[in-house]
Amino acid sequence: MTGPRLTAVATALGLLALAAPSAAAHPRPASTGNWLNVAIFAGQTALVGRDSATLHCPDDGTRPGHPHAEQACADLTAADGDVARITHQNGVCPMVYSAVTAKAYGVWNGQRVEYAKTFANDCVMRSETGAVFDFTADR
């Protein structure tokens, strides 16, 4: 390969390397037990993080981070650590498209957990995931 084709392949490989998760990008918290790193990203890409925290469940109140850790842990416990199984809240959300992507990874009851979904806006995300991705100061 030469010329523009080689440049295109090299560029694509470089972008894949930036987007691929690595062990360094996802360090495991020092604690054991149930934990999830949770983050919200603007839009549909995971290149610019907006909010993030590490949840340790049960929350003992000694670790800073998630503003609603107790409720988020309760939501996750009810769903056996599966964010997609959290019971949807009844909420009315504006019909405004301002996409956010929610991502989580960690360990729940000894099993690896990974979750990623793009939502139309913050309200829809919180409605479908309970307190897990709720970083607002007041609820």
Tab-separated table of N, CA and C in Angstrom:
chain	number	residue	atom	x	y	z
A	1	MET	N	0.841	-1.180	0.000
A	1	MET	CA	0.000	0.000	0.000
A	1	MET	C	0.880	1.236	0.000
A	2	THR	N	0.457	2.220	-0.735
A	2	THR	CA	1.188	3.474	-0.772
A	2	THR	C	0.218	4.631	-0.865
A	3	GLY	N	0.721	5.809	-0.602
A	3	GLY	CA	-0.030	7.041	-0.817
A	3	GLY	C	-1.243	7.194	0.069
A	4	PRO	N	-2.333	7.696	-0.518
A	4	PRO	CA	-3.540	8.009	0.250
A	4	PRO	C	-4.149	6.797	0.956
A	5	ARG	N	-4.065	5.631	0.325
A	5	ARG	CA	-4.650	4.430	0.938
A	5	ARG	C	-3.910	4.076	2.227
A	6	LEU	N	-2.590	4.137	2.235
A	6	LEU	CA	-1.805	3.856	3.424
A	6	LEU	C	-2.103	4.884	4.504
A	7	THR	N	-2.234	6.135	4.124
A	7	THR	CA	-2.559	7.189	5.080
A	7	THR	C	-3.928	6.940	5.713
A	8	ALA	N	-4.896	6.545	4.919
A	8	ALA	CA	-6.248	6.275	5.419
A	8	ALA	C	-6.234	5.110	6.407
A	9	VAL	N	-5.503	4.050	6.086
A	9	VAL	CA	-5.417	2.893	6.982
A	9	VAL	C	-4.725	3.289	8.284
A	10	ALA	N	-3.648	4.025	8.202
A	10	ALA	CA	-2.931	4.452	9.407
A	10	ALA	C	-3.803	5.352	10.272
A	11	THR	N	-4.553	6.240	9.651
A	11	THR	CA	-5.457	7.117	10.393
A	11	THR	C	-6.539	6.302	11.087
A	12	ALA	N	-7.134	5.349	10.387
A	12	ALA	CA	-8.184	4.511	10.974
A	12	ALA	C	-7.642	3.716	12.156
A	13	LEU	N	-6.457	3.152	12.017
A	13	LEU	CA	-5.856	2.399	13.124
A	13	LEU	C	-5.560	3.305	14.307
A	14	GLY	N	-5.126	4.505	14.038
A	14	GLY	CA	-4.862	5.459	15.118
A	14	GLY	C	-6.129	5.823	15.868
A	15	LEU	N	-7.227	6.036	15.143
A	15	LEU	CA	-8.509	6.348	15.788
A	15	LEU	C	-9.018	5.172	16.593
A	16	LEU	N	-8.847	3.950	16.086
A	16	LEU	CA	-9.256	2.771	16.844
A	16	LEU	C	-8.458	2.644	18.131
A	17	ALA	N	-7.178	2.930	18.077
A	17	ALA	CA	-6.342	2.853	19.271
A	17	ALA	C	-6.800	3.852	20.325
A	18	LEU	N	-7.222	5.044	19.897
A	18	LEU	CA	-7.719	6.045	20.840
A	18	LEU	C	-9.043	5.633	21.457
A	19	ALA	N	-9.910	4.997	20.673
A	19	ALA	CA	-11.249	4.650	21.151
A	19	ALA	C	-11.278	3.359	21.958
A	20	ALA	N	-10.301	2.476	21.764
A	20	ALA	CA	-10.323	1.178	22.448
A	20	ALA	C	-9.991	1.327	23.923
A	21	PRO	N	-10.780	0.686	24.788
A	21	PRO	CA	-10.467	0.746	26.206
A	21	PRO	C	-9.203	-0.046	26.499
A	22	SER	N	-8.476	0.400	27.475
A	22	SER	CA	-7.273	-0.311	27.864
A	22	SER	C	-7.293	-0.534	29.363
A	23	ALA	N	-6.435	-1.384	29.825
A	23	ALA	CA	-6.363	-1.637	31.267
A	23	ALA	C	-5.998	-0.364	32.008
A	24	ALA	N	-5.161	0.474	31.408
A	24	ALA	CA	-4.780	1.726	32.059
A	24	ALA	C	-5.952	2.693	32.118
A	25	ALA	N	-6.830	2.652	31.131
A	25	ALA	CA	-7.984	3.550	31.114
A	25	ALA	C	-9.060	3.091	32.085
A	26	HIS	N	-9.049	1.822	32.460
A	26	HIS	CA	-10.048	1.283	33.365
A	26	HIS	C	-9.367	0.598	34.554
A	27	PRO	N	-8.709	1.361	35.416
A	27	PRO	CA	-8.059	0.716	36.554
A	27	PRO	C	-9.107	0.180	37.514
A	28	ARG	N	-8.836	-0.932	38.128
A	28	ARG	CA	-9.747	-1.530	39.096
A	28	ARG	C	-9.538	-0.846	40.442
A	29	PRO	N	-10.635	-0.380	41.062
A	29	PRO	CA	-10.492	0.206	42.386
A	29	PRO	C	-9.855	-0.790	43.347
A	30	ALA	N	-9.183	-0.279	44.361
A	30	ALA	CA	-8.453	-1.120	45.307
A	30	ALA	C	-9.386	-1.987	46.144
A	31	SER	N	-10.641	-1.572	46.325
A	31	SER	CA	-11.546	-2.323	47.185
A	31	SER	C	-12.073	-3.561	46.479
A	32	THR	N	-12.617	-4.458	47.283
A	32	THR	CA	-13.275	-5.636	46.739
A	32	THR	C	-14.770	-5.475	46.950
A	33	GLY	N	-15.545	-6.413	46.458
A	33	GLY	CA	-16.985	-6.327	46.613
A	33	GLY	C	-17.624	-5.786	45.354
A	34	ASN	N	-18.816	-5.240	45.494
A	34	ASN	CA	-19.557	-4.700	44.362
A	34	ASN	C	-19.140	-3.267	44.098
A	35	TRP	N	-18.736	-2.991	42.870
A	35	TRP	CA	-18.347	-1.627	42.487
A	35	TRP	C	-18.566	-1.427	40.998
A	36	LEU	N	-18.878	-0.211	40.638
A	36	LEU	CA	-19.031	0.167	39.236
A	36	LEU	C	-18.440	1.551	39.022
A	37	ASN	N	-17.662	1.710	37.981
A	37	ASN	CA	-17.277	3.036	37.505
A	37	ASN	C	-18.374	3.453	36.549
A	38	VAL	N	-18.968	4.600	36.798
A	38	VAL	CA	-20.062	5.094	35.959
A	38	VAL	C	-19.683	6.452	35.402
A	39	ALA	N	-20.070	6.715	34.149
A	39	ALA	CA	-19.721	7.985	33.513
A	39	ALA	C	-20.770	8.363	32.487
A	40	ILE	N	-20.899	9.670	32.286
A	40	ILE	CA	-21.781	10.220	31.260
A	40	ILE	C	-20.909	10.996	30.285
A	41	PHE	N	-21.166	10.801	29.000
A	41	PHE	CA	-20.431	11.486	27.952
A	41	PHE	C	-21.393	12.307	27.114
A	42	ALA	N	-20.943	13.455	26.674
A	42	ALA	CA	-21.762	14.296	25.796
A	42	ALA	C	-21.875	13.636	24.436
A	43	GLY	N	-23.047	13.622	23.876
A	43	GLY	CA	-23.249	13.053	22.547
A	43	GLY	C	-23.194	11.549	22.540
A	44	GLN	N	-22.769	11.005	21.412
A	44	GLN	CA	-22.759	9.557	21.231
A	44	GLN	C	-21.361	8.969	21.294
A	45	THR	N	-20.370	9.785	21.580
A	45	THR	CA	-19.006	9.273	21.624
A	45	THR	C	-18.472	9.329	23.038
A	46	ALA	N	-17.517	8.524	23.308
A	46	ALA	CA	-16.929	8.449	24.634
A	46	ALA	C	-15.586	9.160	24.682
A	47	LEU	N	-15.439	10.220	23.916
A	47	LEU	CA	-14.155	10.905	23.885
A	47	LEU	C	-14.046	12.001	24.937
A	48	VAL	N	-15.154	12.615	25.315
A	48	VAL	CA	-15.107	13.693	26.291
A	48	VAL	C	-16.060	13.353	27.424
A	49	GLY	N	-15.509	12.980	28.586
A	49	GLY	CA	-16.332	12.657	29.736
A	49	GLY	C	-16.910	13.903	30.366
A	50	ARG	N	-18.161	13.815	30.801
A	50	ARG	CA	-18.815	14.955	31.422
A	50	ARG	C	-18.867	14.789	32.931
A	51	ASP	N	-19.343	13.665	33.405
A	51	ASP	CA	-19.434	13.358	34.823
A	51	ASP	C	-19.051	11.907	35.017
A	52	SER	N	-18.431	11.612	36.161
A	52	SER	CA	-18.091	10.221	36.444
A	52	SER	C	-17.905	10.030	37.943
A	53	ALA	N	-18.010	8.781	38.362
A	53	ALA	CA	-17.823	8.430	39.766
A	53	ALA	C	-17.616	6.924	39.856
A	54	THR	N	-17.098	6.490	40.981
A	54	THR	CA	-17.016	5.070	41.270
A	54	THR	C	-17.979	4.783	42.407
A	55	LEU	N	-18.885	3.844	42.168
A	55	LEU	CA	-19.843	3.411	43.185
A	55	LEU	C	-19.297	2.180	43.878
A	56	HIS	N	-19.293	2.184	45.188
A	56	HIS	CA	-18.945	1.007	45.982
A	56	HIS	C	-20.202	0.641	46.746
A	57	CYS	N	-20.691	-0.565	46.549
A	57	CYS	CA	-21.948	-0.962	47.179
A	57	CYS	C	-21.724	-2.154	48.098
A	58	PRO	N	-22.246	-2.118	49.312
A	58	PRO	CA	-23.059	-1.012	49.812
A	58	PRO	C	-22.198	0.216	50.086
A	59	ASP	N	-22.823	1.379	49.976
A	59	ASP	CA	-22.129	2.643	50.229
A	59	ASP	C	-22.014	2.838	51.732
A	60	ASP	N	-20.782	2.992	52.210
A	60	ASP	CA	-20.602	3.189	53.653
A	60	ASP	C	-20.415	4.654	54.015
A	61	GLY	N	-20.517	5.544	53.020
A	61	GLY	CA	-20.426	6.972	53.269
A	61	GLY	C	-19.023	7.500	53.476
A	62	THR	N	-18.000	6.651	53.377
A	62	THR	CA	-16.632	7.103	53.615
A	62	THR	C	-15.908	7.499	52.344
A	63	ARG	N	-16.461	7.166	51.188
A	63	ARG	CA	-15.790	7.481	49.923
A	63	ARG	C	-16.509	8.635	49.235
A	64	PRO	N	-15.751	9.652	48.814
A	64	PRO	CA	-16.392	10.743	48.060
A	64	PRO	C	-16.718	10.261	46.648
A	65	GLY	N	-17.558	10.982	45.985
A	65	GLY	CA	-17.818	10.618	44.595
A	65	GLY	C	-19.250	10.805	44.200
A	66	HIS	N	-19.998	9.736	44.111
A	66	HIS	CA	-21.360	9.771	43.588
A	66	HIS	C	-22.286	10.484	44.571
A	67	PRO	N	-23.035	11.506	44.093
A	67	PRO	CA	-23.887	12.275	45.001
A	67	PRO	C	-25.110	11.511	45.511
A	68	HIS	N	-25.477	10.408	44.852
A	68	HIS	CA	-26.649	9.631	45.274
A	68	HIS	C	-26.271	8.154	45.390
A	69	ALA	N	-25.134	7.893	46.012
A	69	ALA	CA	-24.596	6.536	46.075
A	69	ALA	C	-25.556	5.553	46.738
A	70	GLU	N	-26.184	5.949	47.819
A	70	GLU	CA	-27.076	5.029	48.536
A	70	GLU	C	-28.232	4.571	47.637
A	71	GLN	N	-28.887	5.516	46.957
A	71	GLN	CA	-30.003	5.170	46.072
A	71	GLN	C	-29.508	4.406	44.849
A	72	ALA	N	-28.344	4.806	44.291
A	72	ALA	CA	-27.792	4.104	43.124
A	72	ALA	C	-27.494	2.649	43.482
A	73	CYS	N	-26.932	2.423	44.657
A	73	CYS	CA	-26.652	1.050	45.106
A	73	CYS	C	-27.950	0.266	45.289
A	74	ALA	N	-28.982	0.923	45.821
A	74	ALA	CA	-30.281	0.251	45.983
A	74	ALA	C	-30.859	-0.125	44.614
A	75	ASP	N	-30.756	0.786	43.640
A	75	ASP	CA	-31.240	0.492	42.288
A	75	ASP	C	-30.486	-0.696	41.689
A	76	LEU	N	-29.165	-0.701	41.848
A	76	LEU	CA	-28.346	-1.791	41.305
A	76	LEU	C	-28.607	-3.105	42.023
A	77	THR	N	-28.789	-3.060	43.327
A	77	THR	CA	-29.069	-4.279	44.089
A	77	THR	C	-30.378	-4.898	43.622
A	78	ALA	N	-31.398	-4.072	43.418
A	78	ALA	CA	-32.696	-4.572	42.945
A	78	ALA	C	-32.587	-5.186	41.551
A	79	ALA	N	-31.632	-4.720	40.755
A	79	ALA	CA	-31.445	-5.220	39.382
A	79	ALA	C	-30.297	-6.221	39.295
A	80	ASP	N	-29.803	-6.693	40.424
A	80	ASP	CA	-28.686	-7.637	40.492
A	80	ASP	C	-27.467	-7.139	39.713
A	81	GLY	N	-27.211	-5.828	39.804
A	81	GLY	CA	-26.030	-5.245	39.189
A	81	GLY	C	-26.139	-4.971	37.705
A	82	ASP	N	-27.278	-5.279	37.100
A	82	ASP	CA	-27.469	-5.090	35.664
A	82	ASP	C	-28.216	-3.780	35.424
A	83	VAL	N	-27.503	-2.754	34.971
A	83	VAL	CA	-28.101	-1.435	34.768
A	83	VAL	C	-29.303	-1.524	33.827
A	84	ALA	N	-29.229	-2.359	32.809
A	84	ALA	CA	-30.316	-2.484	31.839
A	84	ALA	C	-31.595	-3.044	32.472
A	85	ARG	N	-31.490	-3.691	33.626
A	85	ARG	CA	-32.666	-4.267	34.285
A	85	ARG	C	-33.261	-3.356	35.354
A	86	ILE	N	-32.728	-2.155	35.508
A	86	ILE	CA	-33.296	-1.233	36.496
A	86	ILE	C	-34.715	-0.901	36.065
A	87	THR	N	-35.641	-0.951	37.019
A	87	THR	CA	-37.036	-0.653	36.739
A	87	THR	C	-37.157	0.798	36.321
A	88	HIS	N	-37.801	1.022	35.197
A	88	HIS	CA	-37.939	2.373	34.654
A	88	HIS	C	-38.810	3.225	35.566
A	89	GLN	N	-38.363	4.438	35.775
A	89	GLN	CA	-39.109	5.390	36.582
A	89	GLN	C	-40.176	6.042	35.712
A	90	ASN	N	-41.280	6.415	36.313
A	90	ASN	CA	-42.307	7.156	35.570
A	90	ASN	C	-41.941	8.625	35.628
A	91	GLY	N	-41.497	9.153	34.522
A	91	GLY	CA	-41.118	10.555	34.462
A	91	GLY	C	-41.550	11.167	33.144
A	92	VAL	N	-41.736	12.464	33.170
A	92	VAL	CA	-42.078	13.187	31.947
A	92	VAL	C	-40.830	13.960	31.532
A	93	CYS	N	-40.351	13.685	30.350
A	93	CYS	CA	-39.127	14.322	29.866
A	93	CYS	C	-39.443	15.201	28.663
A	94	PRO	N	-38.691	16.297	28.510
A	94	PRO	CA	-38.903	17.160	27.343
A	94	PRO	C	-38.469	16.429	26.072
A	95	MET	N	-39.107	16.769	24.988
A	95	MET	CA	-38.766	16.165	23.702
A	95	MET	C	-37.680	17.005	23.034
A	96	VAL	N	-36.539	17.073	23.706
A	96	VAL	CA	-35.390	17.826	23.222
A	96	VAL	C	-34.262	16.824	23.003
A	97	TYR	N	-33.672	16.843	21.809
A	97	TYR	CA	-32.568	15.928	21.534
A	97	TYR	C	-31.257	16.599	21.912
A	98	SER	N	-30.657	16.086	22.950
A	98	SER	CA	-29.341	16.519	23.422
A	98	SER	C	-28.653	15.266	23.945
A	99	ALA	N	-28.203	14.432	23.037
A	99	ALA	CA	-27.748	13.080	23.343
A	99	ALA	C	-26.679	13.014	24.423
A	100	VAL	N	-26.808	11.991	25.265
A	100	VAL	CA	-25.803	11.654	26.262
A	100	VAL	C	-25.598	10.143	26.199
A	101	THR	N	-24.381	9.724	26.444
A	101	THR	CA	-24.064	8.304	26.487
A	101	THR	C	-23.664	7.950	27.906
A	102	ALA	N	-24.291	6.923	28.451
A	102	ALA	CA	-23.985	6.436	29.802
A	102	ALA	C	-23.186	5.151	29.678
A	103	LYS	N	-22.099	5.072	30.442
A	103	LYS	CA	-21.259	3.870	30.424
A	103	LYS	C	-20.942	3.460	31.852
A	104	ALA	N	-20.871	2.157	32.054
A	104	ALA	CA	-20.504	1.621	33.364
A	104	ALA	C	-19.708	0.339	33.175
A	105	TYR	N	-18.776	0.110	34.055
A	105	TYR	CA	-18.068	-1.164	34.093
A	105	TYR	C	-17.642	-1.415	35.526
A	106	GLY	N	-17.496	-2.679	35.881
A	106	GLY	CA	-17.073	-3.028	37.226
A	106	GLY	C	-17.336	-4.483	37.527
A	107	VAL	N	-17.570	-4.763	38.811
A	107	VAL	CA	-17.799	-6.131	39.273
A	107	VAL	C	-19.010	-6.123	40.194
A	108	TRP	N	-19.905	-7.065	39.973
A	108	TRP	CA	-21.086	-7.211	40.827
A	108	TRP	C	-21.249	-8.682	41.145
A	109	ASN	N	-21.234	-9.019	42.414
A	109	ASN	CA	-21.328	-10.417	42.867
A	109	ASN	C	-20.322	-11.308	42.142
A	110	GLY	N	-19.115	-10.799	41.981
A	110	GLY	CA	-18.032	-11.565	41.373
A	110	GLY	C	-18.065	-11.632	39.856
A	111	GLN	N	-19.050	-11.037	39.219
A	111	GLN	CA	-19.172	-11.070	37.763
A	111	GLN	C	-18.845	-9.705	37.171
A	112	ARG	N	-18.133	-9.714	36.059
A	112	ARG	CA	-17.806	-8.465	35.359
A	112	ARG	C	-19.085	-7.855	34.787
A	113	VAL	N	-19.230	-6.547	34.925
A	113	VAL	CA	-20.394	-5.815	34.446
A	113	VAL	C	-19.923	-4.751	33.459
A	114	GLU	N	-20.596	-4.659	32.317
A	114	GLU	CA	-20.343	-3.586	31.356
A	114	GLU	C	-21.685	-3.124	30.814
A	115	TYR	N	-21.812	-1.808	30.646
A	115	TYR	CA	-23.057	-1.233	30.158
A	115	TYR	C	-22.729	0.027	29.378
A	116	ALA	N	-23.400	0.219	28.257
A	116	ALA	CA	-23.267	1.458	27.475
A	116	ALA	C	-24.546	1.659	26.686
A	117	LYS	N	-25.080	2.875	26.766
A	117	LYS	CA	-26.285	3.199	26.006
A	117	LYS	C	-26.345	4.702	25.784
A	118	THR	N	-26.781	5.096	24.595
A	118	THR	CA	-26.987	6.503	24.282
A	118	THR	C	-28.469	6.828	24.431
A	119	PHE	N	-28.742	7.932	25.110
A	119	PHE	CA	-30.106	8.380	25.376
A	119	PHE	C	-30.340	9.725	24.692
A	120	ALA	N	-31.604	10.052	24.441
A	120	ALA	CA	-31.951	11.314	23.781
A	120	ALA	C	-31.536	12.535	24.600
A	121	ASN	N	-31.614	12.428	25.938
A	121	ASN	CA	-31.211	13.533	26.809
A	121	ASN	C	-31.029	13.026	28.239
A	122	ASP	N	-30.565	13.906	29.135
A	122	ASP	CA	-30.315	13.542	30.538
A	122	ASP	C	-31.556	12.989	31.223
A	123	CYS	N	-32.687	13.632	30.982
A	123	CYS	CA	-33.926	13.242	31.642
A	123	CYS	C	-34.307	11.801	31.296
A	124	VAL	N	-34.235	11.451	30.030
A	124	VAL	CA	-34.565	10.092	29.603
A	124	VAL	C	-33.584	9.106	30.239
A	125	MET	N	-32.303	9.459	30.275
A	125	MET	CA	-31.296	8.594	30.878
A	125	MET	C	-31.612	8.327	32.343
A	126	ARG	N	-31.887	9.393	33.110
A	126	ARG	CA	-32.191	9.218	34.539
A	126	ARG	C	-33.491	8.447	34.733
A	127	SER	N	-34.452	8.661	33.839
A	127	SER	CA	-35.723	7.950	33.920
A	127	SER	C	-35.534	6.446	33.749
A	128	GLU	N	-34.591	6.056	32.903
A	128	GLU	CA	-34.387	4.635	32.612
A	128	GLU	C	-33.316	3.966	33.468
A	129	THR	N	-32.490	4.747	34.156
A	129	THR	CA	-31.390	4.125	34.921
A	129	THR	C	-31.410	4.491	36.398
A	130	GLY	N	-32.480	5.103	36.863
A	130	GLY	CA	-32.566	5.452	38.277
A	130	GLY	C	-31.474	6.422	38.679
A	131	ALA	N	-30.895	6.201	39.843
A	131	ALA	CA	-29.881	7.109	40.378
A	131	ALA	C	-28.466	6.788	39.909
A	132	VAL	N	-28.288	5.696	39.179
A	132	VAL	CA	-26.928	5.254	38.816
A	132	VAL	C	-26.151	6.327	38.068
A	133	PHE	N	-26.771	7.001	37.116
A	133	PHE	CA	-26.092	8.043	36.345
A	133	PHE	C	-26.600	9.437	36.703
A	134	ASP	N	-27.190	9.588	37.868
A	134	ASP	CA	-27.719	10.885	38.304
A	134	ASP	C	-26.649	11.621	39.106
A	135	PHE	N	-26.016	12.598	38.475
A	135	PHE	CA	-24.981	13.383	39.136
A	135	PHE	C	-25.465	14.760	39.563
A	136	THR	N	-26.792	14.973	39.511
A	136	THR	CA	-27.330	16.268	39.942
A	136	THR	C	-27.187	16.386	41.454
A	137	ALA	N	-27.030	17.623	41.928
A	137	ALA	CA	-26.831	17.850	43.355
A	137	ALA	C	-28.078	17.542	44.160
A	138	ASP	N	-29.246	17.885	43.633
A	138	ASP	CA	-30.496	17.640	44.345
A	138	ASP	C	-31.371	16.691	43.562
A	139	ARG	N	-32.113	15.873	44.292
A	139	ARG	CA	-33.063	14.938	43.658
A	139	ARG	C	-34.445	15.260	44.106
